[in-house]
Every structure is written in C-alpha cells, then in structure tokens.
PDB file of C-alpha atoms in Angstrom:
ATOM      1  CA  UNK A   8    -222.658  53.800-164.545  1.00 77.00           C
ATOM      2  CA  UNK A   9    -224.641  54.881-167.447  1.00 83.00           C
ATOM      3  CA  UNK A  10    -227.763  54.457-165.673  1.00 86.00           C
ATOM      4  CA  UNK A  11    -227.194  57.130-162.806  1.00 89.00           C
ATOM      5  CA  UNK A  12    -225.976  59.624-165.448  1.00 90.00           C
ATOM      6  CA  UNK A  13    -229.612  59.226-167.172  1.00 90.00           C
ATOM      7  CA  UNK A  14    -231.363  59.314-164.264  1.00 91.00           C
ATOM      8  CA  UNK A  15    -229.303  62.133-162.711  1.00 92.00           C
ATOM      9  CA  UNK A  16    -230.132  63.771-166.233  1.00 91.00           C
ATOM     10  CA  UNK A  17    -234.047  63.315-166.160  1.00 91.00           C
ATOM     11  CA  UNK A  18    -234.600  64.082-162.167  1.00 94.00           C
ATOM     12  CA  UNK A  19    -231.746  66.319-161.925  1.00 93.00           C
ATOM     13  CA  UNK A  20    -229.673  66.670-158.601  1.00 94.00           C
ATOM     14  CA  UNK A  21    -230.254  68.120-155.169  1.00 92.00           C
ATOM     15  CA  UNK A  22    -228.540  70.311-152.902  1.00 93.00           C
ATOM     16  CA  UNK A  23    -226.569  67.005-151.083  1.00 94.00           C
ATOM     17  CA  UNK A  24    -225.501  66.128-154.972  1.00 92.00           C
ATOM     18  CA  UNK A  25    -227.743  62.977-154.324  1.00 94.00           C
ATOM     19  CA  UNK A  26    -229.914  61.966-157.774  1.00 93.00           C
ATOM     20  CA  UNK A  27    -233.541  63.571-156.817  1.00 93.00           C
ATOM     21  CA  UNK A  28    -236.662  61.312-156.702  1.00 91.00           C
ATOM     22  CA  UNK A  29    -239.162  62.544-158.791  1.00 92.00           C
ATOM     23  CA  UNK A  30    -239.530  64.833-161.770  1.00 93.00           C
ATOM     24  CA  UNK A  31    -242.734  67.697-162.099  1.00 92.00           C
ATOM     25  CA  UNK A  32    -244.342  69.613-164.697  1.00 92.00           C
ATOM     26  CA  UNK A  33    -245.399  72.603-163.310  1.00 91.00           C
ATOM     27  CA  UNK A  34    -248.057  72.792-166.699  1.00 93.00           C
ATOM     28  CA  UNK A  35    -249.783  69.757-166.024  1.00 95.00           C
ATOM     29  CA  UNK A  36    -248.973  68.739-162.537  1.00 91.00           C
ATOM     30  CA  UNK A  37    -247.010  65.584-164.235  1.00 94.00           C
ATOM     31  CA  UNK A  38    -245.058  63.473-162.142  1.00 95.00           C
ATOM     32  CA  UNK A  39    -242.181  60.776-163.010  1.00 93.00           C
ATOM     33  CA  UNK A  40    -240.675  59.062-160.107  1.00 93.00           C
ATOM     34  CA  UNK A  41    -239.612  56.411-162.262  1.00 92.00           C
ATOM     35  CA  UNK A  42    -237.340  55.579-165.870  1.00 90.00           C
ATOM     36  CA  UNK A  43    -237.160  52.686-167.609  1.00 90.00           C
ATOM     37  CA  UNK A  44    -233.515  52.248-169.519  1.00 86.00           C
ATOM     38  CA  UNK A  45    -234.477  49.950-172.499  1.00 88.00           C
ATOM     39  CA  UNK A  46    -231.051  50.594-173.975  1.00 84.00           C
ATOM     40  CA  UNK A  47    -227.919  52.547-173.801  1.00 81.00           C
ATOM     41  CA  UNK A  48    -225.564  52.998-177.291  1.00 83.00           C
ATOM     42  CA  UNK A  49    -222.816  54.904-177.895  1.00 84.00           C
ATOM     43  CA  UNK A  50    -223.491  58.156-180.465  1.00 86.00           C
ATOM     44  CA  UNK A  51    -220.132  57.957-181.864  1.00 91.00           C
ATOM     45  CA  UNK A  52    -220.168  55.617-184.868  1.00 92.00           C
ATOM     46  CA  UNK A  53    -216.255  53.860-183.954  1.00 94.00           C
ATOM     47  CA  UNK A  54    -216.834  53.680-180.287  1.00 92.00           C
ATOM     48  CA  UNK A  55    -220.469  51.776-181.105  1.00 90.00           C
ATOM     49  CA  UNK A  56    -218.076  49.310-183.270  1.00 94.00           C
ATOM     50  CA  UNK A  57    -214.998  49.136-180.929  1.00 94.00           C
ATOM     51  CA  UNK A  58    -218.218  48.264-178.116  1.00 90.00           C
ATOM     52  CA  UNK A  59    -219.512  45.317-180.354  1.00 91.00           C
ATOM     53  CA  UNK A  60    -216.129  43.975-180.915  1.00 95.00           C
ATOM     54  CA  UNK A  61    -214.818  43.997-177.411  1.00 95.00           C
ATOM     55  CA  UNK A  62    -218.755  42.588-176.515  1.00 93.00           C
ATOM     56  CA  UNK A  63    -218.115  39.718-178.808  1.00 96.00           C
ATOM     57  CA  UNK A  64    -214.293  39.127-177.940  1.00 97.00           C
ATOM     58  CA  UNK A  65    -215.382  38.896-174.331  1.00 97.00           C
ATOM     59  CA  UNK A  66    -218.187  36.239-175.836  1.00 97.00           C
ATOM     60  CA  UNK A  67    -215.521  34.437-177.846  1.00 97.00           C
ATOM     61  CA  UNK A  68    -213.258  34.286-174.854  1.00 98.00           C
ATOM     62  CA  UNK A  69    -215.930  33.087-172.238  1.00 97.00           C
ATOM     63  CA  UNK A  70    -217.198  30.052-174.706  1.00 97.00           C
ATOM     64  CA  UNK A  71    -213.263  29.059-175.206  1.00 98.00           C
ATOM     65  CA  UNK A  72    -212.807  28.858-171.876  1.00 97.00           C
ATOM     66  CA  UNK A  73    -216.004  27.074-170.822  1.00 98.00           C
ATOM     67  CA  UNK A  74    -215.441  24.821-173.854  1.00 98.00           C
ATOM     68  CA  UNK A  75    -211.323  23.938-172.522  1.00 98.00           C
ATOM     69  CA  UNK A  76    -212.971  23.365-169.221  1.00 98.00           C
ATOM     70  CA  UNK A  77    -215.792  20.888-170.847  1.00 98.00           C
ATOM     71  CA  UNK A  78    -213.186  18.789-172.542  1.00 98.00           C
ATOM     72  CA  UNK A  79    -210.697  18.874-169.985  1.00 98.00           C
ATOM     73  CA  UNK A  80    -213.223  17.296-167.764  1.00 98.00           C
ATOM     74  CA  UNK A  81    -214.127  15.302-170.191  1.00 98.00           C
ATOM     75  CA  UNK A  82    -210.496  13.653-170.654  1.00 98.00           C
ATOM     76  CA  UNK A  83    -210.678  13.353-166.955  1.00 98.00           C
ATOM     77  CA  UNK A  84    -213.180  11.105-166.773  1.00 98.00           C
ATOM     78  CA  UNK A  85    -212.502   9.046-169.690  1.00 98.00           C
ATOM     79  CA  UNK A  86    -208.866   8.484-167.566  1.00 98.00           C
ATOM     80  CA  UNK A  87    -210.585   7.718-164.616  1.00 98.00           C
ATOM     81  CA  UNK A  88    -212.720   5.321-166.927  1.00 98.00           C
ATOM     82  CA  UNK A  89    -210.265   3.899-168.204  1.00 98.00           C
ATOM     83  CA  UNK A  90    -207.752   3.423-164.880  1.00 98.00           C
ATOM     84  CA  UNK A  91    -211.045   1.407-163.424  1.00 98.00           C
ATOM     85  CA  UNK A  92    -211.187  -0.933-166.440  1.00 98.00           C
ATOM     86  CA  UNK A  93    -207.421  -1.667-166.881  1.00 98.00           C
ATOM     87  CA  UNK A  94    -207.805  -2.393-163.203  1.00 97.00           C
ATOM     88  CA  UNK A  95    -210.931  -4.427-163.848  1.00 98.00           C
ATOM     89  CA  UNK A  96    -209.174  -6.165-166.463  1.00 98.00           C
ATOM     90  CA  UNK A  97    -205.371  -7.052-164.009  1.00 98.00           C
ATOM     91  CA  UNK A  98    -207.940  -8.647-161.408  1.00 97.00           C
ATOM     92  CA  UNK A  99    -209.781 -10.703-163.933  1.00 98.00           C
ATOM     93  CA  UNK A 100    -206.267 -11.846-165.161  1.00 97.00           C
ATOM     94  CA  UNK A 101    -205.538 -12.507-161.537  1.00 97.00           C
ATOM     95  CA  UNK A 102    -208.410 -14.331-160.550  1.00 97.00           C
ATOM     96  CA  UNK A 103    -208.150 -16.539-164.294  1.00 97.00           C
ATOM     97  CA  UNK A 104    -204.746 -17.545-163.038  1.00 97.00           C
ATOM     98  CA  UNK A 105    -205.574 -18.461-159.789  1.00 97.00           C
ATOM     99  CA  UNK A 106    -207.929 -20.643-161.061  1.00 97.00           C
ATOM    100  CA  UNK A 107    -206.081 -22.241-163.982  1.00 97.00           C
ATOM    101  CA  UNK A 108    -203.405 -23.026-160.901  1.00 97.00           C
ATOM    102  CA  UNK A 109    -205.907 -24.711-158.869  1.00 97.00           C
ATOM    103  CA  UNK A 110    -207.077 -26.507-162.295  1.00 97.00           C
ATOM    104  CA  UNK A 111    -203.512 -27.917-163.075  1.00 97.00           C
ATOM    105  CA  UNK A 112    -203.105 -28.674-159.483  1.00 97.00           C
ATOM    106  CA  UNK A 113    -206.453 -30.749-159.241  1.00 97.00           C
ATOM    107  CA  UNK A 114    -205.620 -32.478-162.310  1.00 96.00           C
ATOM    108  CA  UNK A 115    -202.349 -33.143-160.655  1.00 96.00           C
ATOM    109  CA  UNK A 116    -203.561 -34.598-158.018  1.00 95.00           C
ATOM    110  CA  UNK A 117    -205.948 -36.603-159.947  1.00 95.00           C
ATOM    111  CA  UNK A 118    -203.685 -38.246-162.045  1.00 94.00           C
ATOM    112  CA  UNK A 119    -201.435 -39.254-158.971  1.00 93.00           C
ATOM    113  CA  UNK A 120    -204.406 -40.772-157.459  1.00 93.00           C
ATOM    114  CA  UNK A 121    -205.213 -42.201-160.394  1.00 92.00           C
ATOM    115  CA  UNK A 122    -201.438 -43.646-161.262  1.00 92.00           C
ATOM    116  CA  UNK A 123    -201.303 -44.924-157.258  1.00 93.00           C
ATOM    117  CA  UNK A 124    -205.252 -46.516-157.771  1.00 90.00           C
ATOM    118  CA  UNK A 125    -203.349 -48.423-160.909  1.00 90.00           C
ATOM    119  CA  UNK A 126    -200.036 -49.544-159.382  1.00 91.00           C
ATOM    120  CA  UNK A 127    -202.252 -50.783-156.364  1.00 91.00           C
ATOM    121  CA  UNK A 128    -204.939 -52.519-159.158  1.00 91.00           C
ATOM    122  CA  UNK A 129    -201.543 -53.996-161.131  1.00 91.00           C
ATOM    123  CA  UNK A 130    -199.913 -55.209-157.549  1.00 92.00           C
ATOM    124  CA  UNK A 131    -202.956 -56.904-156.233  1.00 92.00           C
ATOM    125  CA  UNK A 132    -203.836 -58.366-159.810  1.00 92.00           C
ATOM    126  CA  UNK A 133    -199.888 -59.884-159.906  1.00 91.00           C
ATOM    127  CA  UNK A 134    -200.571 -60.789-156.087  1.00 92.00           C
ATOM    128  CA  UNK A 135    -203.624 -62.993-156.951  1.00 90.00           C
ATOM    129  CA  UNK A 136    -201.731 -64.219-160.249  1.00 91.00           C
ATOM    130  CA  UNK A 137    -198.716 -65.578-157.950  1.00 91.00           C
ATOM    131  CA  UNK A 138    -201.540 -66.687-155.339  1.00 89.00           C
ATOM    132  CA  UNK A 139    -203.360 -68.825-157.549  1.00 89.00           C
ATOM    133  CA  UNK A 140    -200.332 -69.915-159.415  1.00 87.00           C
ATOM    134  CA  UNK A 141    -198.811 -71.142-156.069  1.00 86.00           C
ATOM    135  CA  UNK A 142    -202.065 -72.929-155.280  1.00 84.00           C
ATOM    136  CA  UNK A 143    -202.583 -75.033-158.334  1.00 73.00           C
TER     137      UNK A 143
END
C-alpha cells in the first residue's frame, strides 16, 4: 500500500517494525502526528502511462458491463411487458367470443320464438277463417 510506505517514510519505524506515531524536530520542538496523501504518481514516465491505461481499461470495462446489465434488464422487462399484453389480448379474444356465442344464440332463440309466435298467429288466423266460414 503506497500509503504505509509514505508514512513509514515520514515517521520512520520502531524497534517492533510497527510505523511510529509522530515525527519531532529537535530545532523547533515541531511535531507531525499526522500526513495528508493528496496524491500518489508513478516517477517513471511508461509506468505513469501503462497506470492511466489500465485505470481507463478498468473504466471502459466497468461501464460495458453495467451498460450489458442495463439493457439486458431492459429486454427483460419489455418480455415480461409484452407476455402480459399478448395475454391481455387471448382473454379479450376469449371473452369477445363468448359473447358473440351468447349473441348468435339469443338471436337464435329469438327468431324461434318469433317463427313459433307466427305459425301460432297463422293457425289461429286460418282457425277463425274456417270458424266463421263454417258459421255463415
């Protein structure tokens, strides 16, 4: 770890090989128990560029990824979307046929009843025909 080397390099190390504390100046009676690591780069030009270039592979890689897994959910849904609707759409069919069945069978029935109603109208029309005819 970079950090422990630079803080093993500004407070030194004690007898136990364990990273010391604090840092004094003897001068000025100075004390730093604490470092602040803005930034750590590489001195050697090629290594700083073979860093950046594996840092943005590793980026390039990551956002590939998290984009594959984005649209791969994405198609997931829009199947599940879709499965729901086409079923949507069989049970509307079914329920359309059902009632275009119980249409054709009321309309059946209607005109039977309504064929019967005239046979009986025709029958009792000829029966009063024959009745008065057999009276006069």
């Amino acid at each position: 770890n970079s950090a422990k080397v630079i803080r093993s390099s500004v407070f030194g190390i004690d007898e136990n090989n364990k990273i010391r504390g604090r840092f004094e100046f003897g001068q000025n009676r100075l004390v730093i128990t604490s470092i602040d690591i803005q930034s750590v780069e590489p001195v050697d030009q090629r290594t700083r560029e073979s860093l950046q270039k594996s840092v943005q592979l590793a980026i390039e890689i990551t956002t590939n990824s998290q984009e594959a897994a984005a649209k791969h959910e994405a198609e997931r849904l829009e199947q599940e979307a879709k499965g729901r609707l086409d079923r949507q759409k069989i049970n509307d069919e079914s329920e359309a046929e059902k009632a275009r069945r119980e249409l054709l069978e009321l309309q059946a029935h209607s005109a039977a009843v309504e064929s019967t109603g005239q046979a009986k109208a025709e029958a009792q029309s000829r029966a009063e025909a024959a009745k008065i005819e057999g009276e006069a």
